[in-house]
mmCIF file of C-alpha atoms and ligand atoms in Angstrom:
data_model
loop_
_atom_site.group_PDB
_atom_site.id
_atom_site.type_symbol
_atom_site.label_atom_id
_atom_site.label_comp_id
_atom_site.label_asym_id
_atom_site.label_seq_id
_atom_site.Cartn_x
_atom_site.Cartn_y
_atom_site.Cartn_z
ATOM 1 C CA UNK A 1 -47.301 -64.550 -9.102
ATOM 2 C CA UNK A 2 -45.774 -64.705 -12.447
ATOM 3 C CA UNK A 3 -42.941 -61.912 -13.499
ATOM 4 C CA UNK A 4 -44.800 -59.574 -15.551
ATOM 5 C CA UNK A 5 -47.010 -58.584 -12.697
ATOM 6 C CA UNK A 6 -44.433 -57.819 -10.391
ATOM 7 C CA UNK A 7 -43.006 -54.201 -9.727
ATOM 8 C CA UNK A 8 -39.204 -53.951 -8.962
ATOM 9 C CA UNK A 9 -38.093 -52.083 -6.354
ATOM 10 C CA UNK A 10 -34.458 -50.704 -6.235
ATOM 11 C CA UNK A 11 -33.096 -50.746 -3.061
ATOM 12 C CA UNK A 12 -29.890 -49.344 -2.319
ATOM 13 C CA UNK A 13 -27.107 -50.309 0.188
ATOM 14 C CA UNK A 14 -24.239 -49.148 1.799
ATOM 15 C CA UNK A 15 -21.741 -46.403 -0.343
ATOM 16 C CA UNK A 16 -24.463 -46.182 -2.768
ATOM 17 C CA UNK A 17 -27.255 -45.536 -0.738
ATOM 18 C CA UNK A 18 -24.874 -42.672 0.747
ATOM 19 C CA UNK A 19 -24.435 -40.861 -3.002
ATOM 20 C CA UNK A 20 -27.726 -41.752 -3.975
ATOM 21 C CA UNK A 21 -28.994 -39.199 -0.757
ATOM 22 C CA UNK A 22 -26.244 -36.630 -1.443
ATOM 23 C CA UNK A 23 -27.107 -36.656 -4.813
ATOM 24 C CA UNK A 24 -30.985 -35.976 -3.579
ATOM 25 C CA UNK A 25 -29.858 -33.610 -0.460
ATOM 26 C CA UNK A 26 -28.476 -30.753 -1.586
ATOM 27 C CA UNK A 27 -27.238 -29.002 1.223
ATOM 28 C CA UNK A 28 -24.014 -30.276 2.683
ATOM 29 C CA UNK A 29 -25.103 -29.484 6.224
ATOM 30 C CA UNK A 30 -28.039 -32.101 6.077
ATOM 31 C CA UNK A 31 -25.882 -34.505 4.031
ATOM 32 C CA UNK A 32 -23.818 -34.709 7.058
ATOM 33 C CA UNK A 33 -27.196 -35.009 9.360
ATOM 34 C CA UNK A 34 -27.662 -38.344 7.716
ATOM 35 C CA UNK A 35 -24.570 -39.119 8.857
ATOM 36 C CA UNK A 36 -23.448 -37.862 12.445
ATOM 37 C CA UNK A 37 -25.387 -37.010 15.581
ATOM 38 C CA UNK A 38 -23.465 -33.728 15.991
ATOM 39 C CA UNK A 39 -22.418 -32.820 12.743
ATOM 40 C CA UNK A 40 -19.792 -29.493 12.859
ATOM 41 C CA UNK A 41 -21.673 -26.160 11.312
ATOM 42 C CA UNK A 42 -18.448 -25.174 9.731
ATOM 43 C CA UNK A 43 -15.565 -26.047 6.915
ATOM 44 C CA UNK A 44 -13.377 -25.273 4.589
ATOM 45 C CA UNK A 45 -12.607 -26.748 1.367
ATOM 46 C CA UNK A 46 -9.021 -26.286 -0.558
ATOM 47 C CA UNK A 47 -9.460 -28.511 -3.863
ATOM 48 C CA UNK A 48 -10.528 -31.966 -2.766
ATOM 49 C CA UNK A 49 -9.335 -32.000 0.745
ATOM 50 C CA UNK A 50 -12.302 -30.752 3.721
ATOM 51 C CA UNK A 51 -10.931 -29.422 6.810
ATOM 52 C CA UNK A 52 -12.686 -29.116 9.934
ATOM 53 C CA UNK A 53 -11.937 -26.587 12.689
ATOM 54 C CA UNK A 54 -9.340 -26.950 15.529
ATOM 55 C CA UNK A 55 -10.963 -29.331 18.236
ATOM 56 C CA UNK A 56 -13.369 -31.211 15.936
ATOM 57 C CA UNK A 57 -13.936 -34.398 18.103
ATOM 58 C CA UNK A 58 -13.811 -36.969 15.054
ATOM 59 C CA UNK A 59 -13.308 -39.951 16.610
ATOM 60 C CA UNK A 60 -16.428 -41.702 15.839
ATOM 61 C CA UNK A 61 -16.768 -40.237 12.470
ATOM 62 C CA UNK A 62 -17.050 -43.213 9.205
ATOM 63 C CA UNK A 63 -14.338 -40.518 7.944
ATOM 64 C CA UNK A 64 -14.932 -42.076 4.492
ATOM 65 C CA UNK A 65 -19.024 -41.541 4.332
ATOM 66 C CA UNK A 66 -17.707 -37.996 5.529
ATOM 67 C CA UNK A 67 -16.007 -37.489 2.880
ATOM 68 C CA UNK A 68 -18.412 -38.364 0.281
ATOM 69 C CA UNK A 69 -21.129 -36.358 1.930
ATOM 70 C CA UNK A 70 -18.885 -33.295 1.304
ATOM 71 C CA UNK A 71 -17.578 -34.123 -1.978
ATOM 72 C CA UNK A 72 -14.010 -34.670 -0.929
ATOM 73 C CA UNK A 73 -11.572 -37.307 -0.780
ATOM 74 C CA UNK A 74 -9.538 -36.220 2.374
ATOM 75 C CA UNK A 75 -10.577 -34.828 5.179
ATOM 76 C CA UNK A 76 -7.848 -32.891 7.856
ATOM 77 C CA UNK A 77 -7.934 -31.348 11.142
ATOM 78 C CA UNK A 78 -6.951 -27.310 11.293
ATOM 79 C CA UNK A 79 -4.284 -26.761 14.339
ATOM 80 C CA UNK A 80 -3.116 -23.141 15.224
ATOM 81 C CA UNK A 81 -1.051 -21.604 12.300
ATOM 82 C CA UNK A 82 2.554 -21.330 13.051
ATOM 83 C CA UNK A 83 3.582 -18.187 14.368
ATOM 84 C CA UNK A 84 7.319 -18.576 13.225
ATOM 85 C CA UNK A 85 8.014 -16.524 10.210
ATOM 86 C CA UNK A 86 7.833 -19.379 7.564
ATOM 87 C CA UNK A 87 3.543 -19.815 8.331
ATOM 88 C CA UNK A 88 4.125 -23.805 8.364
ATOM 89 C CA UNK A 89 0.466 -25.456 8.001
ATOM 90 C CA UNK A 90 -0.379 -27.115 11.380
ATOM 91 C CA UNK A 91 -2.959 -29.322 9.626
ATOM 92 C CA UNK A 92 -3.282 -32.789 10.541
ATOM 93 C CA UNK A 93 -4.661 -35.105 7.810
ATOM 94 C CA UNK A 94 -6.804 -37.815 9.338
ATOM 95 C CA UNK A 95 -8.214 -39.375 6.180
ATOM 96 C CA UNK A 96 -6.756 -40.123 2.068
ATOM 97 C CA UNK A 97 -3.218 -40.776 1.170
ATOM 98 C CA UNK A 98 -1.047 -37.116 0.937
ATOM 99 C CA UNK A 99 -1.823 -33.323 1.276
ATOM 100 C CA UNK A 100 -1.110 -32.156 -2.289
ATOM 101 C CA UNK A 101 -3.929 -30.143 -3.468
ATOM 102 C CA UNK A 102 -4.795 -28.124 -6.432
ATOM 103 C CA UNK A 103 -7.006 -25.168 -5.330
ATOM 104 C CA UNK A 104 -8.693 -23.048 -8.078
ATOM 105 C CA UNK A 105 -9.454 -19.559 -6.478
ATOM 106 C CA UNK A 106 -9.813 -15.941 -8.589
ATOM 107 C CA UNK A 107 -9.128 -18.077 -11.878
ATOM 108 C CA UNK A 108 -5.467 -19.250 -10.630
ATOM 109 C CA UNK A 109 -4.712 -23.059 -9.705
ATOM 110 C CA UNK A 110 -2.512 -23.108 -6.510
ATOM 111 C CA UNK A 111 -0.711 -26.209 -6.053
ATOM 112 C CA UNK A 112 0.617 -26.907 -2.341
ATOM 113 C CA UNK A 113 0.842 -29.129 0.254
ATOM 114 C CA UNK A 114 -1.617 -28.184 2.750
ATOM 115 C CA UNK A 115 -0.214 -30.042 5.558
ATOM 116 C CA UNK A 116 3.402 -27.898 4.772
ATOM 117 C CA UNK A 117 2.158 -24.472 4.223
ATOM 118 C CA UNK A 118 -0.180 -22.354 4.754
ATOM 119 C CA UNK A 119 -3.627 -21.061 3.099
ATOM 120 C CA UNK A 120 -5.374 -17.778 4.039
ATOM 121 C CA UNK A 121 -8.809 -18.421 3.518
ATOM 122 C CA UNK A 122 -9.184 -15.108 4.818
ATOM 123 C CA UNK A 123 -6.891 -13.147 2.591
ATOM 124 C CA UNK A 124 -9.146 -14.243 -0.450
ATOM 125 C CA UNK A 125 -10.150 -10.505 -0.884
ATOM 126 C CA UNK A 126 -7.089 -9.610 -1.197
ATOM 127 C CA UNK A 127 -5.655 -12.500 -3.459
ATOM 128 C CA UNK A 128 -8.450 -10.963 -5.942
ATOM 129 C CA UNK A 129 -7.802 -7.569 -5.391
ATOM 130 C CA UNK A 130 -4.249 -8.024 -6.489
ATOM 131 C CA UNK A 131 -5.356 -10.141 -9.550
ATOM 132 C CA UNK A 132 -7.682 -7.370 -10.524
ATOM 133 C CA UNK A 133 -4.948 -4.566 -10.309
ATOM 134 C CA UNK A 134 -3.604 -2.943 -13.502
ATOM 135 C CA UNK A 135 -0.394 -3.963 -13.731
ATOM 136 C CA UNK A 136 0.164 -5.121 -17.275
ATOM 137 C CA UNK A 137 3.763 -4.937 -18.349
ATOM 138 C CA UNK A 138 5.173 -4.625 -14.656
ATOM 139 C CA UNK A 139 8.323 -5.990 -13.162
ATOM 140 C CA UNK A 140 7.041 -6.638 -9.402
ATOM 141 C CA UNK A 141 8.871 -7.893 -6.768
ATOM 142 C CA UNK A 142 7.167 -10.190 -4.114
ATOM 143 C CA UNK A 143 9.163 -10.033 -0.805
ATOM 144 C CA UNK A 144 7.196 -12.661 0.994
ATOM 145 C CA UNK A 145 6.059 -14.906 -2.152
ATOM 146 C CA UNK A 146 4.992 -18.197 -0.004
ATOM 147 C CA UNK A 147 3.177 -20.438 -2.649
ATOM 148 C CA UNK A 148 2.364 -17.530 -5.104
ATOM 149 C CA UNK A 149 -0.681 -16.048 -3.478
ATOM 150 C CA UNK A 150 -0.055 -12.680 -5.115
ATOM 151 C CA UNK A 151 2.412 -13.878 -7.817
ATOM 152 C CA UNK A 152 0.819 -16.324 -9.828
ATOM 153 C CA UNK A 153 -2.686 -13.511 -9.820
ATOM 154 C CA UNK A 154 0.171 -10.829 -11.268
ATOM 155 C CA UNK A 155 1.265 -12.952 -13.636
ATOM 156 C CA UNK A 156 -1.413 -14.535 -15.281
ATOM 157 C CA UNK A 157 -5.343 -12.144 -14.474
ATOM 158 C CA UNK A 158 -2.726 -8.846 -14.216
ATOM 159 C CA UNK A 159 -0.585 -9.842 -17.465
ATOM 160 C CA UNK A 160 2.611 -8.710 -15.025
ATOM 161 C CA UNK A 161 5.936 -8.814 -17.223
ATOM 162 C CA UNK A 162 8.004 -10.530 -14.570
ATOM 163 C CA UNK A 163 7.912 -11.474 -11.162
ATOM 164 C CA UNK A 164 11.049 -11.484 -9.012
ATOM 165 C CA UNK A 165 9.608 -13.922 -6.191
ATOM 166 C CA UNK A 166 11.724 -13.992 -2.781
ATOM 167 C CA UNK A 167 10.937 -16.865 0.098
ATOM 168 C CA UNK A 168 12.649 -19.044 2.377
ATOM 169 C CA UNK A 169 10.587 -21.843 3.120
ATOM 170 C CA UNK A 170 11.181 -24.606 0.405
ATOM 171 C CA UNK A 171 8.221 -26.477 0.727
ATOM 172 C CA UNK A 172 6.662 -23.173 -0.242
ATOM 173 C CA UNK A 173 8.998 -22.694 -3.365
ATOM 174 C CA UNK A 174 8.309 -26.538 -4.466
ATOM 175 C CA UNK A 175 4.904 -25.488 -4.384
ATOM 176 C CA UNK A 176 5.261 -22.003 -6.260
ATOM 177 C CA UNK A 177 7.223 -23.826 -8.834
ATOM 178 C CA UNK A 178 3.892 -25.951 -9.150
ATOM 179 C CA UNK A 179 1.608 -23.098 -9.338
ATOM 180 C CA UNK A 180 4.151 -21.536 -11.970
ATOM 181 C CA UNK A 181 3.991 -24.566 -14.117
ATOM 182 C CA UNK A 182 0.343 -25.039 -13.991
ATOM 183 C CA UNK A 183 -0.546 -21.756 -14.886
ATOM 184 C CA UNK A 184 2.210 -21.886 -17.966
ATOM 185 C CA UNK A 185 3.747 -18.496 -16.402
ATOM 186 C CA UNK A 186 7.274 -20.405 -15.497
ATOM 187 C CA UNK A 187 9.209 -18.286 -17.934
ATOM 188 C CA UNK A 188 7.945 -14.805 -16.528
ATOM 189 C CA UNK A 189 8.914 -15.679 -12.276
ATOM 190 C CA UNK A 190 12.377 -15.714 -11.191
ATOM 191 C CA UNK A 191 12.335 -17.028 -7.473
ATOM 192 C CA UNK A 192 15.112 -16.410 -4.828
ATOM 193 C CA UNK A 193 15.443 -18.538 -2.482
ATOM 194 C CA UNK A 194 16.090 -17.224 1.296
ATOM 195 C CA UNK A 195 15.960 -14.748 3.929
ATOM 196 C CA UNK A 196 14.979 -11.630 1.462
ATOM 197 C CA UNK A 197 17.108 -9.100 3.831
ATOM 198 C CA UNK A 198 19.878 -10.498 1.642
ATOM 199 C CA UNK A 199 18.108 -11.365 -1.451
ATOM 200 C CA UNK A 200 16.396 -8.286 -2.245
ATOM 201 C CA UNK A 201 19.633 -6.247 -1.915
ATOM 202 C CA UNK A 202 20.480 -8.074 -5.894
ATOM 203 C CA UNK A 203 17.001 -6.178 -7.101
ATOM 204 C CA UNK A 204 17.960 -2.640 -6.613
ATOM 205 C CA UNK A 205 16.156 0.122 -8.961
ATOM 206 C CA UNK A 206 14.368 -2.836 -10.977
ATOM 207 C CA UNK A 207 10.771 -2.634 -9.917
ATOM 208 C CA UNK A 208 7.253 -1.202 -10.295
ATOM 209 C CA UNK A 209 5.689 -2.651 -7.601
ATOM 210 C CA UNK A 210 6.771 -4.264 -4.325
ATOM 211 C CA UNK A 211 4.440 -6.712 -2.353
ATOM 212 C CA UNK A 212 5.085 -6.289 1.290
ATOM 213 C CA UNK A 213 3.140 -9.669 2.103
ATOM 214 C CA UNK A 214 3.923 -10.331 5.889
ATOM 215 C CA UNK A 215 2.276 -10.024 8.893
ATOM 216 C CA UNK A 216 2.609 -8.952 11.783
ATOM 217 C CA UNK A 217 4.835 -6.568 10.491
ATOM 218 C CA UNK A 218 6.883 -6.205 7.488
ATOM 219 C CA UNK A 219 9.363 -3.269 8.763
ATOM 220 C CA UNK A 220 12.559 -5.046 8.149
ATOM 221 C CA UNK A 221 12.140 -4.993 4.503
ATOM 222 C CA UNK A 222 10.406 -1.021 4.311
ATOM 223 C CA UNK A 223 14.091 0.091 3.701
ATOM 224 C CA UNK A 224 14.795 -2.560 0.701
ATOM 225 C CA UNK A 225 11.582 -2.270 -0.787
ATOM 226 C CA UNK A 226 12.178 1.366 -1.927
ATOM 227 C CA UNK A 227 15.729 0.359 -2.924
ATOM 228 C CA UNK A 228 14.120 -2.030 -5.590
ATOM 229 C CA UNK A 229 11.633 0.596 -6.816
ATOM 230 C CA UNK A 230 13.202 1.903 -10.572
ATOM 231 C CA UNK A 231 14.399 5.598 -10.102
ATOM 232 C CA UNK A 232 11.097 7.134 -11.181
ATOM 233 C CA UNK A 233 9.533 5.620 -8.167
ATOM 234 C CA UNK A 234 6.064 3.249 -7.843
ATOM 235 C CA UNK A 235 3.553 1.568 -5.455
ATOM 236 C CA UNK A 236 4.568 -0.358 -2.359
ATOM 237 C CA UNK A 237 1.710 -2.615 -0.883
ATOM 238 C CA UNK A 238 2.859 -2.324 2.930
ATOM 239 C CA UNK A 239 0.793 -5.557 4.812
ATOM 240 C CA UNK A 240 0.811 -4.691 8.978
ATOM 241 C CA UNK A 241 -1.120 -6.416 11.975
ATOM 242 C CA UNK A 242 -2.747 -2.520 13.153
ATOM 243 C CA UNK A 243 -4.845 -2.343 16.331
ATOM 244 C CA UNK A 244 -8.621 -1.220 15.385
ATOM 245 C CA UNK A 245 -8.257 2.353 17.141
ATOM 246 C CA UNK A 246 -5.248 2.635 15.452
ATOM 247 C CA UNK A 247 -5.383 2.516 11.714
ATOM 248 C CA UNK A 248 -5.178 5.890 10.546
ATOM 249 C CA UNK A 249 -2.316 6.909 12.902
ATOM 250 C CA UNK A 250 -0.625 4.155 11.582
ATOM 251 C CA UNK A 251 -1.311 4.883 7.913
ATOM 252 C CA UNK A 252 -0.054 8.828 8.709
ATOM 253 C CA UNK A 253 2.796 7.600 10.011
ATOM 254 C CA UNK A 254 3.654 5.046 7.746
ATOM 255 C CA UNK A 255 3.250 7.297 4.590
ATOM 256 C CA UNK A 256 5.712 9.873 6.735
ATOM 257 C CA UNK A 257 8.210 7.232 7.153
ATOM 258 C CA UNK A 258 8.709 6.233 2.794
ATOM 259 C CA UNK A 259 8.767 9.846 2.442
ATOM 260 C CA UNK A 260 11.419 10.389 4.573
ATOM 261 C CA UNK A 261 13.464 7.864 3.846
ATOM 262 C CA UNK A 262 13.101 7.485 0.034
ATOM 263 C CA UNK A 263 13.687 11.132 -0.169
ATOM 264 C CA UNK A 264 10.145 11.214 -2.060
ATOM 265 C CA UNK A 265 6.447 12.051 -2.103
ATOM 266 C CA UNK A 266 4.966 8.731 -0.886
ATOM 267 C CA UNK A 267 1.121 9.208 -1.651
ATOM 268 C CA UNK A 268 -1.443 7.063 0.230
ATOM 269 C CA UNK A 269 -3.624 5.266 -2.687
ATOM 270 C CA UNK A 270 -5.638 2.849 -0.958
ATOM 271 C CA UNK A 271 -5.845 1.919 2.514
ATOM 272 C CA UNK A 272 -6.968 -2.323 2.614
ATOM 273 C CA UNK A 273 -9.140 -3.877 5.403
ATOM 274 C CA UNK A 274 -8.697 -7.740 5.100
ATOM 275 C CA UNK A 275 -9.561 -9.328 7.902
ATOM 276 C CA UNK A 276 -9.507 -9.368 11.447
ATOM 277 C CA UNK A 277 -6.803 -11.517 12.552
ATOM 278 C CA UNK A 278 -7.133 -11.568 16.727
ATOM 279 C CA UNK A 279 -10.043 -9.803 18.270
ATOM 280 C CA UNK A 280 -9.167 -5.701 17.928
ATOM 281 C CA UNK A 281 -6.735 -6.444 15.587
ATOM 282 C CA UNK A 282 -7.191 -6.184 11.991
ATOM 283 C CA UNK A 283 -4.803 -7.381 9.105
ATOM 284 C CA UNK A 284 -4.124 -3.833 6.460
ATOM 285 C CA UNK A 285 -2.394 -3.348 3.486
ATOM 286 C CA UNK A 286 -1.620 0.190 2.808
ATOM 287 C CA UNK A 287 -1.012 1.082 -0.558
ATOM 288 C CA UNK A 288 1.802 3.541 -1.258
ATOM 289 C CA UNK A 289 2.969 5.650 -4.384
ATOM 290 C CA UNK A 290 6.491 6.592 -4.446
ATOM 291 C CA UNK A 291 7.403 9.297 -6.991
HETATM 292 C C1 SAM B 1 2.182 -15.004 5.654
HETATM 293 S S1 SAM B 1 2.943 -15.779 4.313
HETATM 294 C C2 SAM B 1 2.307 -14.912 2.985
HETATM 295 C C3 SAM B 1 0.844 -14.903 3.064
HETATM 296 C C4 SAM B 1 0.248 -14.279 1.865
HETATM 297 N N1 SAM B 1 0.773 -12.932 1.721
HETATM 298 C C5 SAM B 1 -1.244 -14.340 1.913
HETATM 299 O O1 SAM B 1 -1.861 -13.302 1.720
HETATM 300 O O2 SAM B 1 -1.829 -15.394 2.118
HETATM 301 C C6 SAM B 1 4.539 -15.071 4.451
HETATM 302 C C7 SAM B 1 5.585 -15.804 3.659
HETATM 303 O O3 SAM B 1 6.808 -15.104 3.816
HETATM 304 C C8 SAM B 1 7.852 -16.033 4.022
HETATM 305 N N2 SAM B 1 8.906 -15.340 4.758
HETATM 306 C C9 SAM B 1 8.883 -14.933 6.068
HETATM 307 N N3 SAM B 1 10.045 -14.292 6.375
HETATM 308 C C10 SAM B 1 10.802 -14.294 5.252
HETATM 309 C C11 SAM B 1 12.087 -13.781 4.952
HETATM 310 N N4 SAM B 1 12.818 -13.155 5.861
HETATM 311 N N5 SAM B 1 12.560 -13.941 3.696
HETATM 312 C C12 SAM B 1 11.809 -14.572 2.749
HETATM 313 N N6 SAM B 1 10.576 -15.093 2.981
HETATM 314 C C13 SAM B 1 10.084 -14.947 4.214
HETATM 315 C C14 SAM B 1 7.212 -17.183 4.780
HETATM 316 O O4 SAM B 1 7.927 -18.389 4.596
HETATM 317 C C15 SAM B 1 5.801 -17.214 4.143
HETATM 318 O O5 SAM B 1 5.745 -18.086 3.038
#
């Protein structure tokens, strides 16, 4: 049969054959049913890394068709976050080359190593929340900094003045340092590197605001927190693991407690569910004013 009558038929291979159907599939869930008999119902996705739950059986995954599939180029394995007081990242990267990642979230770029530190999916809410707070012109102190979670949305949606930034795990302040660069707000964060029961004592009557950022509990800086509020007072974002039958008790009690001891009126403002972190217990943020 000569040429001209003949119809060409593209047929596609391999890697390409694999884009071509995510390209036509839009749903990642089926992209994966092309690829694996019991594909996992659930993921997360920080920048270009995918990370499967704790116990994901991968072993006979083509990790690299995975990847494609979900638009990623590494893929890691979520462990149980460390329960020591620096939050190290238990993930375990099982495909690409490092765990550097540049997650956009809110409007802010977070730069970290995932597989060093931790990332609160969960505490998005509250990552936006602070962004969205009017705090224009503020000198804030974050107690319990980490990567920036609450700094870097201060300083560049809430137009902060300055941030004085304490933390004591260094992989966390390499990748605050990042964040700071990337977002051009380098000149506006001063960070202090350490156990903050000794590095907040150097911020005394300085502050607007005061970030509270730990959980379980953050008790052991209540005391230095209102020593770095400026003598006219301000707002103190008190984070606390609270049992579910327990919240408002705890949020009386609480609100007692800055009264008595800053020898102020500390006013409840705005009482924070973010998320439940074990089953009955739920991660809060009370929001104080101090005046
Ligand atoms: C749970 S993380 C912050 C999480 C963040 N607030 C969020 O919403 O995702 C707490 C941070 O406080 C730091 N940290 C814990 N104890 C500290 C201390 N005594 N002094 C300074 N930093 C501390 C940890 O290294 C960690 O980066």
């Amino acid at each position: 049969m000569p040429y001209k009558e003949m119809i060409a038929i593209p047929v596609l291979d391999g890697e390409l054959k694999l884009k071509f159907d995510c390209v036509e599939r839009h749903n990642p869930h089926e992209r994966l049913e092309l690829i694996l008999d019991e594909p996992p119902r659930r993921w997360e996705k920080l920048g270009d890394m995918v990370i499967f739950q704790n116990g994901t059986d991968t072993t006979d995954w083509p990790l690299e068709k995975v990847a494609i599939a979900l638009g990623a180029k590494r893929i890691a394995i979520q462990g149980e976050i460390d329960s020591g007081i620096r939050r190290k990242s238990q993930l375990e990267l099982i495909y690409g080359e490092d765990g550097w990642v540049v997650h956009r979230e809110n409007f802010v770029e977070y730069e970290f190593d995932a597989t060093a530190v931790m990332f609160s999916s969960g505490n998005v809410t509250e990552r936006r929340r602070m962004g969205e707070l009017q705090t224009e012109g503020e000198i804030i102190v974050d107690a319990y900094c980490g990567i920036g979670y609450y700094t870097l949305q201060f300083l560049t949606r809430g137009k902060a003045e300055h941030v004085h930034a304490c933390e004591i795990n260094p992989d966390s302040i390499l990748a605050l340092s990042k964040g700071l660069q990337r977002n051009f707000v380098s000149d506006k964060c001063t960070i202090y590197e350490g156990d903050n029961r000794d590095t907040m004592k150097q911020l005394s009557g300085i502050a607007d605001r005061v970030i509270l950022g730990l959980i379980p509990s953050s008790m052991k800086t209540w005391g230095l927190a209102i020593n770095c509020l400026k003598q006219e007072g301000g707002v103190i974002h008190v984070h606390m693991n609270v049992h579910e039958d327990e919240i408002e008790e705890w949020a009386e009690k609480t609100t007692e407690w800055f009264s008595t001891v800053s020898g102020k009126v500390a006013t409840r403002i705005h009482l924070e569910d973010v998320k439940q972190y074990c089953p009955r217990i739920r991660h809060i943020v009370l929001d104080l004013k101090i005046s």
